[in-house]
């Protein structure tokens, strides 16, 4: 089969790979219909390189079941499914407590297990989730990033009527705007330095858009909130700059949840750091997308709200491509040769 395999930093190759076969009694073979590029894929490609040289890359996907192991009971050939790419050990202290996202040995497809940028993928039965009939493959391929956002929101104590600021309007930020509304936010502020991203943010539900190159984000938010700030601030850019600036957005006693992953050191000016102490903020980290019972309520909730239309990914997807375009596309993304939102690969074309 054809696949995108990662050999080193900025060394992604479109080539033949072995088609996955049934090896365990609970294995499920899935024909990949759509697979998306995650922000972590970009960092792995551009800065970090593969865990295992030559591993098939990618972990956000959906497809159709084509073969199942003899003990598989919850899905059958022909079913439309999303793949949960996370693997937990089940043996460490966190796993024994049911805190699966904190597993000491947590990893995802495309690391030590062949990934989803391929014509076919293999997962254990418990990692395969049936998709409602009215959820298309593009949408189903984004259940994993949606679940990442939901996991973060479940960590907060956001209440209906809250005001929420989302800083960073990439794919995760755009999903966070929609999740903020699902959790009952009455007013949502979208913050970025890219006007095109802010336009998309408004189109998918942000009430106020703020370009932080024009005015410091906390000043703009303060103006709209009577100087109080928001109940919850979501950091979804993974930038060393926004990782500091987000601390100035909540009101006294408010919350910050970090969804972004900064791949650089963060130096926080006294002004921002003091907000944690003086405003008695609750600062939360959020990692991955799973909980117990596996894969977790994040996945089932994502599929539910996708089926109702309250999570809409159509405006987030900017590129629909074949796998052969993968190496060139990753190169363009890290070199900023054009504007990319969510990139979706279709192995069948």
XYZ file of C-alpha atoms in Angstrom:
349
model
C 0.000 0.000 0.000
C 1.010 3.646 -0.346
C 1.980 5.556 2.778
C 3.816 8.607 4.125
C 6.797 7.456 6.182
C 8.924 9.740 8.360
C 12.671 9.029 8.306
C 14.091 12.136 9.947
C 13.570 15.839 10.466
C 12.007 17.169 7.256
C 12.433 13.756 5.629
C 8.945 12.507 4.813
C 8.622 10.024 1.936
C 5.690 8.813 -0.127
C 6.423 5.133 -0.702
C 5.205 1.560 -0.510
C 4.605 0.058 2.921
C 3.390 -3.307 4.139
C -0.380 -3.551 4.333
C -1.476 -4.254 7.931
C -2.747 -7.752 8.640
C -4.738 -9.321 11.454
C -2.182 -10.304 14.103
C -4.239 -10.293 17.295
C -7.741 -11.576 18.016
C -9.030 -8.038 18.627
C -7.413 -6.365 15.617
C -9.445 -4.206 13.254
C -8.192 -3.249 9.783
C -9.533 0.083 8.530
C -9.460 1.485 5.016
C -8.468 5.104 5.626
C -10.909 7.533 4.024
C -9.600 10.804 5.496
C -6.586 11.679 7.645
C -5.680 15.104 8.997
C -2.402 16.800 9.836
C -2.083 17.606 13.549
C -0.011 20.473 14.904
C 2.132 17.895 16.702
C 2.816 16.235 13.327
C 4.238 19.514 12.074
C 6.547 19.817 15.076
C 7.595 16.181 14.780
C 8.338 16.669 11.072
C 10.041 20.046 11.343
C 11.906 19.906 14.669
C 11.951 16.524 16.371
C 12.049 13.720 13.825
C 10.442 10.278 14.207
C 10.387 8.043 17.242
C 11.276 5.148 14.925
C 12.942 5.828 11.577
C 10.660 5.085 8.654
C 7.433 4.764 10.671
C 4.197 5.535 8.863
C 3.134 8.979 10.056
C -0.236 10.465 11.117
C -2.881 9.779 13.757
C -6.086 11.760 13.070
C -8.281 9.644 10.816
C -11.538 7.940 9.943
C -12.411 5.158 7.562
C -14.260 1.938 6.859
C -13.704 -1.422 8.525
C -12.490 -4.028 6.004
C -11.388 -6.895 8.260
C -11.758 -7.868 11.921
C -10.125 -10.365 14.257
C -12.064 -13.408 15.492
C -12.961 -11.883 18.874
C -14.116 -8.460 17.645
C -17.753 -7.837 18.567
C -18.437 -4.073 18.558
C -17.677 -3.324 14.895
C -18.032 -5.281 11.680
C -16.856 -5.114 8.087
C -18.424 -2.121 6.359
C -18.826 0.005 9.483
C -17.799 3.657 9.309
C -15.443 4.416 12.183
C -13.063 6.901 13.757
C -9.763 5.746 15.166
C -8.595 6.694 18.653
C -4.821 6.703 18.154
C -3.780 6.646 21.830
C -2.207 3.655 23.536
C -1.971 3.436 27.329
C -0.085 0.793 29.320
C -2.788 -0.057 31.860
C -0.131 -0.855 34.460
C 1.355 2.418 35.738
C -0.034 4.235 38.783
C -2.011 6.712 36.673
C -3.622 3.962 34.635
C -4.515 2.022 37.768
C -6.274 5.148 39.053
C -8.149 5.520 35.767
C -6.193 8.644 34.777
C -5.351 7.343 31.322
C -4.190 10.665 29.840
C -1.440 10.678 32.484
C -0.143 7.215 31.571
C 3.631 7.006 31.993
C 3.926 5.183 28.660
C 1.263 6.974 26.638
C 1.911 7.194 22.911
C -0.060 7.497 19.693
C -0.143 6.011 16.214
C 2.706 7.238 14.100
C 5.173 6.893 16.987
C 5.833 3.209 17.689
C 2.693 1.943 15.990
C 2.229 2.506 12.214
C 0.148 5.596 11.572
C -2.778 6.680 9.453
C -1.192 8.482 6.492
C -1.691 5.282 4.527
C -4.292 3.370 2.593
C -4.962 1.064 5.549
C -4.455 1.195 9.322
C -4.732 -1.315 12.164
C -6.042 -0.682 15.684
C -7.301 -2.805 18.577
C -11.079 -3.024 18.842
C -11.268 -0.705 21.871
C -9.619 2.072 19.810
C -12.270 1.906 17.079
C -15.404 4.028 17.513
C -18.476 3.720 15.254
C -19.494 6.972 13.575
C -23.128 8.171 13.263
C -24.560 7.945 9.751
C -24.869 11.729 9.404
C -21.207 12.407 10.252
C -19.007 12.420 7.146
C -15.435 11.124 7.019
C -13.884 14.616 7.052
C -15.686 15.385 10.279
C -14.996 11.972 11.795
C -11.282 12.391 11.078
C -11.361 15.381 13.439
C -12.862 13.566 16.413
C -9.384 13.203 17.929
C -8.524 16.945 17.950
C -12.063 17.678 19.123
C -11.579 15.207 21.968
C -8.290 16.920 22.859
C -10.197 20.182 23.327
C -13.066 18.539 25.185
C -10.582 16.916 27.569
C -9.280 20.375 28.459
C -12.743 21.832 28.978
C -13.755 18.934 31.217
C -10.795 19.850 33.452
C -12.235 23.326 34.078
C -15.263 24.379 36.132
C -16.808 26.528 33.379
C -20.493 27.235 34.006
C -23.282 28.308 31.647
C -23.147 32.079 31.186
C -19.348 32.255 31.419
C -17.166 34.464 29.251
C -14.310 32.638 27.532
C -11.222 33.857 25.679
C -9.394 31.604 23.220
C -5.893 32.739 22.311
C -4.624 31.096 19.142
C -7.108 30.432 16.332
C -5.514 27.463 14.625
C -7.369 24.174 14.379
C -7.442 23.551 18.130
C -8.482 27.127 18.882
C -11.325 26.991 16.361
C -12.584 23.796 17.964
C -12.195 25.419 21.399
C -14.502 28.245 20.332
C -17.181 25.704 19.470
C -16.649 23.738 22.678
C -16.886 26.945 24.702
C -20.371 27.451 23.288
C -21.320 23.834 23.998
C -20.240 24.323 27.617
C -22.555 27.313 27.850
C -20.358 30.351 27.224
C -22.425 33.487 26.659
C -19.569 35.433 25.098
C -16.448 34.148 23.359
C -13.353 36.193 22.518
C -11.033 34.935 19.773
C -7.461 36.259 19.810
C -4.806 35.870 17.116
C -2.362 37.907 15.012
C -3.762 36.636 11.701
C -6.864 38.414 10.391
C -7.778 35.461 8.163
C -7.870 33.147 11.176
C -9.919 35.685 13.098
C -12.394 35.854 10.236
C -12.788 32.072 10.422
C -13.159 32.315 14.199
C -16.050 34.715 13.829
C -17.625 32.495 11.184
C -17.653 29.514 13.535
C -19.026 31.354 16.541
C -16.684 33.862 18.193
C -18.524 36.959 19.394
C -15.481 39.249 19.531
C -12.257 38.970 17.529
C -9.035 40.631 18.676
C -5.841 41.075 16.687
C -3.214 41.227 19.431
C -0.702 42.887 17.090
C -2.913 45.972 17.143
C -3.539 46.104 20.888
C -2.457 43.910 23.821
C -5.019 41.142 24.187
C -5.660 41.753 27.882
C -6.380 45.432 27.261
C -8.873 44.614 24.524
C -10.584 41.973 26.660
C -10.676 44.334 29.645
C -12.407 46.968 27.535
C -15.179 44.513 26.655
C -15.543 43.143 30.188
C -15.571 46.386 32.152
C -12.010 45.744 33.283
C -12.865 42.393 34.853
C -11.484 39.832 32.409
C -12.986 36.483 31.434
C -13.978 33.464 33.498
C -11.828 31.088 31.450
C -8.865 31.691 29.130
C -7.795 28.923 26.745
C -4.229 28.847 25.405
C -4.354 26.985 22.096
C -1.459 28.482 20.125
C 1.414 26.678 21.817
C 3.490 29.841 21.462
C 5.984 30.988 24.109
C 4.473 34.465 23.778
C 0.820 33.489 24.152
C 1.705 31.050 26.920
C 2.583 34.129 28.988
C -0.033 36.547 27.662
C -2.921 34.190 28.416
C -2.333 34.737 32.153
C -3.544 38.341 31.899
C -6.917 37.454 30.389
C -8.950 35.951 33.283
C -10.723 37.896 36.009
C -9.782 37.464 39.655
C -10.352 33.859 40.608
C -10.573 32.851 36.953
C -9.057 29.894 35.173
C -6.476 29.230 32.470
C -6.258 25.943 30.593
C -3.267 25.172 28.390
C -4.041 23.114 25.289
C -1.093 24.265 23.168
C 2.345 22.657 23.288
C 5.222 25.177 23.119
C 8.392 23.693 21.633
C 10.615 26.398 23.111
C 11.485 27.858 26.490
C 8.957 30.263 27.991
C 10.128 33.429 29.712
C 7.273 35.114 31.544
C 7.471 38.817 32.325
C 6.668 39.770 35.902
C 3.460 41.529 34.796
C 1.974 38.297 33.454
C 3.307 35.924 36.098
C 2.009 38.098 38.928
C -1.510 37.666 37.593
C -1.397 34.060 38.799
C -0.715 35.159 42.359
C -2.500 38.491 42.631
C -5.638 37.275 40.855
C -5.537 33.836 42.483
C -5.862 32.072 39.147
C -6.314 28.362 38.678
C -3.879 27.221 35.991
C -4.585 23.867 34.355
C -2.613 21.721 31.966
C -4.418 19.373 29.626
C -2.820 16.466 27.816
C -4.150 14.186 25.105
C -7.781 13.182 24.614
C -8.585 10.091 26.632
C -10.195 9.187 29.937
C -11.741 6.166 31.611
C -13.609 4.170 30.549
C -11.452 4.254 27.410
C -11.511 6.084 25.063
C -13.562 8.432 27.235
C -16.516 10.777 27.261
C -14.516 13.234 25.125
C -14.911 10.919 22.126
C -18.576 10.136 22.549
C -19.433 13.780 23.224
C -17.475 14.892 20.158
C -19.353 12.513 17.904
C -22.674 13.565 19.430
C -22.086 17.267 18.851
C -20.727 16.581 15.386
C -23.958 14.732 14.600
C -26.040 17.682 15.821
C -23.940 20.181 13.851
C -22.739 22.032 16.943
C -19.194 21.077 16.022
C -18.668 22.095 12.403
C -15.281 21.412 10.799
C -16.104 22.467 7.244
C -14.795 26.006 7.716
C -11.636 24.712 9.416
C -10.473 22.495 6.530
C -8.525 24.488 3.933
C -6.758 21.779 1.901
C -7.930 18.394 0.597
C -5.041 16.454 -0.902
C -3.741 13.063 -2.010
C -0.987 11.296 -0.068
C 1.534 11.848 -2.853
C 1.318 15.578 -2.073
C 2.335 14.934 1.547
C 6.101 15.666 1.456
C 5.625 18.891 -0.495
C 2.746 19.974 1.752
C 4.670 19.515 5.011
C 7.558 21.474 3.524
C 5.221 24.304 2.549
C 3.670 24.383 6.000
C 6.925 24.784 7.928
C 8.268 27.283 5.380
C 4.991 29.244 5.533
C 4.712 29.227 1.744
C 0.928 29.629 1.954
C -1.846 29.763 4.542
C -2.920 26.392 5.890
C -5.772 25.489 8.199
C -6.635 21.841 8.633
C -5.074 19.730 5.882
C -6.895 16.522 5.025
C -5.352 13.632 3.052
C -7.411 11.141 1.083
C -5.406 7.913 0.499
C -7.886 6.703 -2.109
C -7.088 9.495 -4.584
